[in-house]
mmCIF file of C-alpha atoms in Angstrom:
data_model
loop_
_atom_site.group_PDB
_atom_site.id
_atom_site.type_symbol
_atom_site.label_atom_id
_atom_site.label_comp_id
_atom_site.label_asym_id
_atom_site.label_seq_id
_atom_site.Cartn_x
_atom_site.Cartn_y
_atom_site.Cartn_z
ATOM 1 C CA UNK A 1 23.971 -11.727 0.913
ATOM 2 C CA UNK A 2 21.819 -11.510 -2.235
ATOM 3 C CA UNK A 3 19.830 -8.707 -0.611
ATOM 4 C CA UNK A 4 23.055 -6.866 0.225
ATOM 5 C CA UNK A 5 24.347 -7.215 -3.349
ATOM 6 C CA UNK A 6 21.091 -5.824 -4.698
ATOM 7 C CA UNK A 7 21.157 -2.953 -2.212
ATOM 8 C CA UNK A 8 24.704 -2.096 -3.249
ATOM 9 C CA UNK A 9 23.592 -1.812 -6.857
ATOM 10 C CA UNK A 10 21.541 1.244 -5.870
ATOM 11 C CA UNK A 11 24.513 3.020 -4.288
ATOM 12 C CA UNK A 12 26.209 5.729 -6.357
ATOM 13 C CA UNK A 13 29.780 7.120 -6.194
ATOM 14 C CA UNK A 14 30.119 9.863 -3.606
ATOM 15 C CA UNK A 15 32.625 11.739 -1.478
ATOM 16 C CA UNK A 16 31.197 10.742 1.910
ATOM 17 C CA UNK A 17 28.981 7.746 2.611
ATOM 18 C CA UNK A 18 27.075 6.866 5.780
ATOM 19 C CA UNK A 19 25.440 3.523 6.604
ATOM 20 C CA UNK A 20 22.877 3.923 9.385
ATOM 21 C CA UNK A 21 22.074 0.769 11.319
ATOM 22 C CA UNK A 22 24.964 -0.794 9.414
ATOM 23 C CA UNK A 23 24.626 -4.367 10.708
ATOM 24 C CA UNK A 24 27.748 -6.257 9.513
ATOM 25 C CA UNK A 25 28.973 -3.349 7.382
ATOM 26 C CA UNK A 26 28.909 -5.156 4.050
ATOM 27 C CA UNK A 27 27.507 -2.178 2.107
ATOM 28 C CA UNK A 28 30.216 0.101 3.452
ATOM 29 C CA UNK A 29 32.821 -2.517 2.595
ATOM 30 C CA UNK A 30 31.474 -2.531 -0.961
ATOM 31 C CA UNK A 31 31.719 1.272 -1.217
ATOM 32 C CA UNK A 32 35.255 1.438 0.174
ATOM 33 C CA UNK A 33 36.629 -1.635 -1.572
ATOM 34 C CA UNK A 34 35.429 -0.390 -4.947
ATOM 35 C CA UNK A 35 36.599 3.168 -4.221
ATOM 36 C CA UNK A 36 33.095 4.516 -4.665
ATOM 37 C CA UNK A 37 33.481 6.897 -1.730
ATOM 38 C CA UNK A 38 36.338 8.919 -0.294
ATOM 39 C CA UNK A 39 35.337 8.185 3.291
ATOM 40 C CA UNK A 40 32.585 6.427 5.187
ATOM 41 C CA UNK A 41 30.761 6.440 8.498
ATOM 42 C CA UNK A 42 29.140 3.365 10.000
ATOM 43 C CA UNK A 43 26.642 3.751 12.820
ATOM 44 C CA UNK A 44 24.332 1.743 15.002
ATOM 45 C CA UNK A 45 22.412 2.454 18.176
ATOM 46 C CA UNK A 46 23.885 -0.742 19.664
ATOM 47 C CA UNK A 47 27.608 -0.848 20.422
ATOM 48 C CA UNK A 48 27.499 -4.646 20.275
ATOM 49 C CA UNK A 49 25.995 -4.609 16.797
ATOM 50 C CA UNK A 50 28.380 -1.895 15.649
ATOM 51 C CA UNK A 51 31.364 -3.999 16.725
ATOM 52 C CA UNK A 52 30.592 -6.518 13.957
ATOM 53 C CA UNK A 53 31.023 -3.847 11.300
ATOM 54 C CA UNK A 54 34.071 -2.412 13.064
ATOM 55 C CA UNK A 55 35.725 -5.816 12.872
ATOM 56 C CA UNK A 56 34.922 -6.216 9.171
ATOM 57 C CA UNK A 57 36.141 -2.692 8.348
ATOM 58 C CA UNK A 58 39.115 -2.642 10.709
ATOM 59 C CA UNK A 59 41.594 -1.992 7.889
ATOM 60 C CA UNK A 60 39.699 1.060 6.655
ATOM 61 C CA UNK A 61 39.208 2.400 10.182
ATOM 62 C CA UNK A 62 42.930 2.125 10.846
ATOM 63 C CA UNK A 63 43.630 3.993 7.599
ATOM 64 C CA UNK A 64 41.349 6.803 8.745
ATOM 65 C CA UNK A 65 38.868 6.566 5.902
ATOM 66 C CA UNK A 66 36.096 4.903 7.898
ATOM 67 C CA UNK A 67 34.676 6.102 11.203
ATOM 68 C CA UNK A 68 32.386 4.178 13.548
ATOM 69 C CA UNK A 69 29.875 6.010 15.750
ATOM 70 C CA UNK A 70 27.408 4.563 18.216
ATOM 71 C CA UNK A 71 24.377 6.825 17.942
ATOM 72 C CA UNK A 72 20.652 6.982 17.372
ATOM 73 C CA UNK A 73 19.797 7.588 13.734
ATOM 74 C CA UNK A 74 21.572 10.537 12.131
ATOM 75 C CA UNK A 75 22.399 12.378 15.349
ATOM 76 C CA UNK A 76 26.166 12.148 14.813
ATOM 77 C CA UNK A 77 26.175 12.247 11.018
ATOM 78 C CA UNK A 78 27.308 15.390 9.190
ATOM 79 C CA UNK A 79 24.362 17.085 7.493
ATOM 80 C CA UNK A 80 26.590 17.577 4.431
ATOM 81 C CA UNK A 81 27.228 13.837 3.992
ATOM 82 C CA UNK A 82 26.784 13.035 0.306
ATOM 83 C CA UNK A 83 24.953 9.724 0.485
ATOM 84 C CA UNK A 84 23.125 7.965 3.322
ATOM 85 C CA UNK A 85 21.875 4.388 3.382
ATOM 86 C CA UNK A 86 19.200 3.286 5.840
ATOM 87 C CA UNK A 87 18.156 -0.323 5.321
ATOM 88 C CA UNK A 88 16.329 -2.910 7.372
ATOM 89 C CA UNK A 89 14.144 -0.565 9.438
ATOM 90 C CA UNK A 90 10.421 0.098 9.234
ATOM 91 C CA UNK A 91 9.192 3.055 7.221
ATOM 92 C CA UNK A 92 7.798 4.774 10.317
ATOM 93 C CA UNK A 93 11.149 4.393 12.074
ATOM 94 C CA UNK A 94 12.995 5.927 9.123
ATOM 95 C CA UNK A 95 10.579 8.873 9.125
ATOM 96 C CA UNK A 96 11.170 9.351 12.857
ATOM 97 C CA UNK A 97 14.934 9.464 12.248
ATOM 98 C CA UNK A 98 14.544 12.036 9.474
ATOM 99 C CA UNK A 99 12.176 14.223 11.492
ATOM 100 C CA UNK A 100 14.513 14.262 14.464
ATOM 101 C CA UNK A 101 17.571 15.157 12.379
ATOM 102 C CA UNK A 102 17.602 15.894 8.643
ATOM 103 C CA UNK A 103 16.886 14.500 5.204
ATOM 104 C CA UNK A 104 20.229 13.561 3.569
ATOM 105 C CA UNK A 105 21.521 15.204 0.391
ATOM 106 C CA UNK A 106 21.133 11.856 -1.363
ATOM 107 C CA UNK A 107 19.679 8.688 0.090
ATOM 108 C CA UNK A 108 18.843 5.037 -0.415
ATOM 109 C CA UNK A 109 16.144 3.736 1.929
ATOM 110 C CA UNK A 110 15.043 0.118 2.159
ATOM 111 C CA UNK A 111 12.037 -0.013 4.500
ATOM 112 C CA UNK A 112 11.023 -3.424 5.805
ATOM 113 C CA UNK A 113 7.392 -2.376 6.340
ATOM 114 C CA UNK A 114 5.150 0.698 6.108
ATOM 115 C CA UNK A 115 6.972 1.888 3.006
ATOM 116 C CA UNK A 116 3.967 4.041 2.096
ATOM 117 C CA UNK A 117 4.503 6.126 5.240
ATOM 118 C CA UNK A 118 8.065 6.882 4.128
ATOM 119 C CA UNK A 119 7.038 7.662 0.542
ATOM 120 C CA UNK A 120 4.388 10.118 1.696
ATOM 121 C CA UNK A 121 6.828 11.884 4.010
ATOM 122 C CA UNK A 122 9.492 12.224 1.315
ATOM 123 C CA UNK A 123 7.031 13.553 -1.262
ATOM 124 C CA UNK A 124 5.528 16.086 1.162
ATOM 125 C CA UNK A 125 9.065 17.166 2.123
ATOM 126 C CA UNK A 126 9.853 18.080 -1.482
ATOM 127 C CA UNK A 127 12.355 15.295 -2.110
ATOM 128 C CA UNK A 128 13.237 14.199 -5.613
ATOM 129 C CA UNK A 129 12.593 10.468 -5.908
ATOM 130 C CA UNK A 130 14.830 8.901 -8.546
ATOM 131 C CA UNK A 131 13.763 5.285 -8.110
ATOM 132 C CA UNK A 132 10.948 3.753 -6.092
ATOM 133 C CA UNK A 133 10.769 0.055 -6.784
ATOM 134 C CA UNK A 134 10.791 -3.491 -5.471
ATOM 135 C CA UNK A 135 13.208 -6.393 -5.693
ATOM 136 C CA UNK A 136 13.143 -10.068 -4.792
ATOM 137 C CA UNK A 137 15.892 -11.811 -2.858
ATOM 138 C CA UNK A 138 16.132 -15.153 -1.055
ATOM 139 C CA UNK A 139 12.401 -15.716 -0.900
ATOM 140 C CA UNK A 140 11.399 -12.204 0.159
ATOM 141 C CA UNK A 141 10.339 -8.937 -1.468
ATOM 142 C CA UNK A 142 11.920 -5.614 -0.556
ATOM 143 C CA UNK A 143 10.977 -2.041 -1.420
ATOM 144 C CA UNK A 144 13.746 0.474 -2.101
ATOM 145 C CA UNK A 145 13.545 4.259 -2.471
ATOM 146 C CA UNK A 146 16.448 6.217 -3.946
ATOM 147 C CA UNK A 147 16.492 9.986 -4.234
ATOM 148 C CA UNK A 148 17.674 13.387 -3.068
ATOM 149 C CA UNK A 149 16.681 16.023 -0.541
ATOM 150 C CA UNK A 150 15.730 18.464 -3.291
ATOM 151 C CA UNK A 151 14.094 18.193 -6.682
ATOM 152 C CA UNK A 152 10.462 17.588 -5.859
ATOM 153 C CA UNK A 153 8.263 14.705 -6.988
ATOM 154 C CA UNK A 154 4.836 14.758 -8.613
ATOM 155 C CA UNK A 155 1.982 13.548 -6.450
ATOM 156 C CA UNK A 156 1.635 9.778 -6.357
ATOM 157 C CA UNK A 157 -1.465 7.831 -7.297
ATOM 158 C CA UNK A 158 -2.949 5.539 -4.604
ATOM 159 C CA UNK A 159 -1.225 2.472 -6.105
ATOM 160 C CA UNK A 160 2.127 4.264 -6.440
ATOM 161 C CA UNK A 161 1.942 5.420 -2.837
ATOM 162 C CA UNK A 162 1.081 1.938 -1.588
ATOM 163 C CA UNK A 163 3.583 -0.071 -3.622
ATOM 164 C CA UNK A 164 6.092 2.259 -5.262
ATOM 165 C CA UNK A 165 5.987 4.230 -8.498
ATOM 166 C CA UNK A 166 8.512 2.050 -10.328
ATOM 167 C CA UNK A 167 7.134 -1.216 -8.952
ATOM 168 C CA UNK A 168 3.850 -1.071 -10.844
ATOM 169 C CA UNK A 169 3.578 -3.604 -13.639
ATOM 170 C CA UNK A 170 6.723 -5.507 -12.675
ATOM 171 C CA UNK A 171 6.864 -9.264 -12.166
ATOM 172 C CA UNK A 172 8.238 -8.663 -8.674
ATOM 173 C CA UNK A 173 5.238 -6.590 -7.628
ATOM 174 C CA UNK A 174 2.836 -9.131 -9.091
ATOM 175 C CA UNK A 175 4.530 -11.797 -7.006
ATOM 176 C CA UNK A 176 4.374 -9.642 -3.893
ATOM 177 C CA UNK A 177 0.713 -8.749 -4.417
ATOM 178 C CA UNK A 178 -0.191 -12.387 -5.008
ATOM 179 C CA UNK A 179 1.300 -13.207 -1.612
ATOM 180 C CA UNK A 180 -0.538 -10.272 -0.004
ATOM 181 C CA UNK A 181 -3.794 -11.382 -1.602
ATOM 182 C CA UNK A 182 -3.354 -14.874 -0.123
ATOM 183 C CA UNK A 183 -2.789 -13.305 3.292
ATOM 184 C CA UNK A 184 -6.012 -11.311 3.099
ATOM 185 C CA UNK A 185 -7.937 -14.449 2.140
ATOM 186 C CA UNK A 186 -6.464 -16.275 5.132
ATOM 187 C CA UNK A 187 -7.433 -13.390 7.447
ATOM 188 C CA UNK A 188 -10.995 -13.489 6.143
ATOM 189 C CA UNK A 189 -11.322 -17.091 7.333
ATOM 190 C CA UNK A 190 -10.839 -15.940 10.931
ATOM 191 C CA UNK A 191 -13.432 -14.607 13.345
ATOM 192 C CA UNK A 192 -13.316 -10.861 12.790
ATOM 193 C CA UNK A 193 -15.280 -7.867 13.935
ATOM 194 C CA UNK A 194 -17.407 -6.273 11.197
ATOM 195 C CA UNK A 195 -15.078 -3.254 11.160
ATOM 196 C CA UNK A 196 -11.917 -5.352 10.732
ATOM 197 C CA UNK A 197 -13.548 -7.530 8.090
ATOM 198 C CA UNK A 198 -14.506 -4.418 6.149
ATOM 199 C CA UNK A 199 -10.892 -3.131 6.301
ATOM 200 C CA UNK A 200 -9.516 -6.428 4.994
ATOM 201 C CA UNK A 201 -12.136 -6.666 2.246
ATOM 202 C CA UNK A 202 -11.226 -3.164 1.082
ATOM 203 C CA UNK A 203 -7.530 -4.080 1.030
ATOM 204 C CA UNK A 204 -8.306 -7.249 -0.915
ATOM 205 C CA UNK A 205 -10.268 -5.246 -3.463
ATOM 206 C CA UNK A 206 -7.457 -2.685 -3.742
ATOM 207 C CA UNK A 207 -4.816 -5.376 -4.303
ATOM 208 C CA UNK A 208 -6.987 -7.073 -6.922
ATOM 209 C CA UNK A 209 -7.429 -3.729 -8.665
ATOM 210 C CA UNK A 210 -3.675 -3.079 -8.772
ATOM 211 C CA UNK A 211 -3.016 -6.613 -10.029
ATOM 212 C CA UNK A 212 -5.539 -6.240 -12.832
ATOM 213 C CA UNK A 213 -4.360 -2.759 -13.703
ATOM 214 C CA UNK A 214 -7.742 -1.205 -12.943
ATOM 215 C CA UNK A 215 -6.261 0.712 -9.990
ATOM 216 C CA UNK A 216 -3.219 2.847 -10.777
#
């Protein structure tokens, strides 16, 4: 629940809110309970998973201010929806959803992996990135990207693209990079092909450079 509370802190007041891949629906409950949105849509590709959120938000559904849809990505979400949350998916999966539908007016994305793929797509698409950082919750690190469809963002440096513009220099990123550095050292103890060893050595050097501040 600590992760959910932190995610909710990135959500802004809006008229319509959509939670894609909503899991239990806690973020939507937060928005509705605190009257931060006029209406909400919860969605999931799995009807079984969606039923958990439907049960939690039954009161709001009955009042007509929350709607549940079983769909893939944003396929049944109004393009004019004010704010869209997509959390708990890989960066490549989020990009696939956006390519097959639309980039929301405003968004909060929390990619579980390949965050750099999502950042690159958003920047190239002309999105305005308001916050691109990292947070720590219950023993894990999470990247979060908040922004809007329009506004544009200056080109990122290699370190910003890899780990988030607003993550650099933070204690959270240092903790994350320390863990990543340990992983690369463990990989290097294995039997690897010369090509794979070279890839891991380059990543190790890059991480060390970001940690020291030599790579920005």
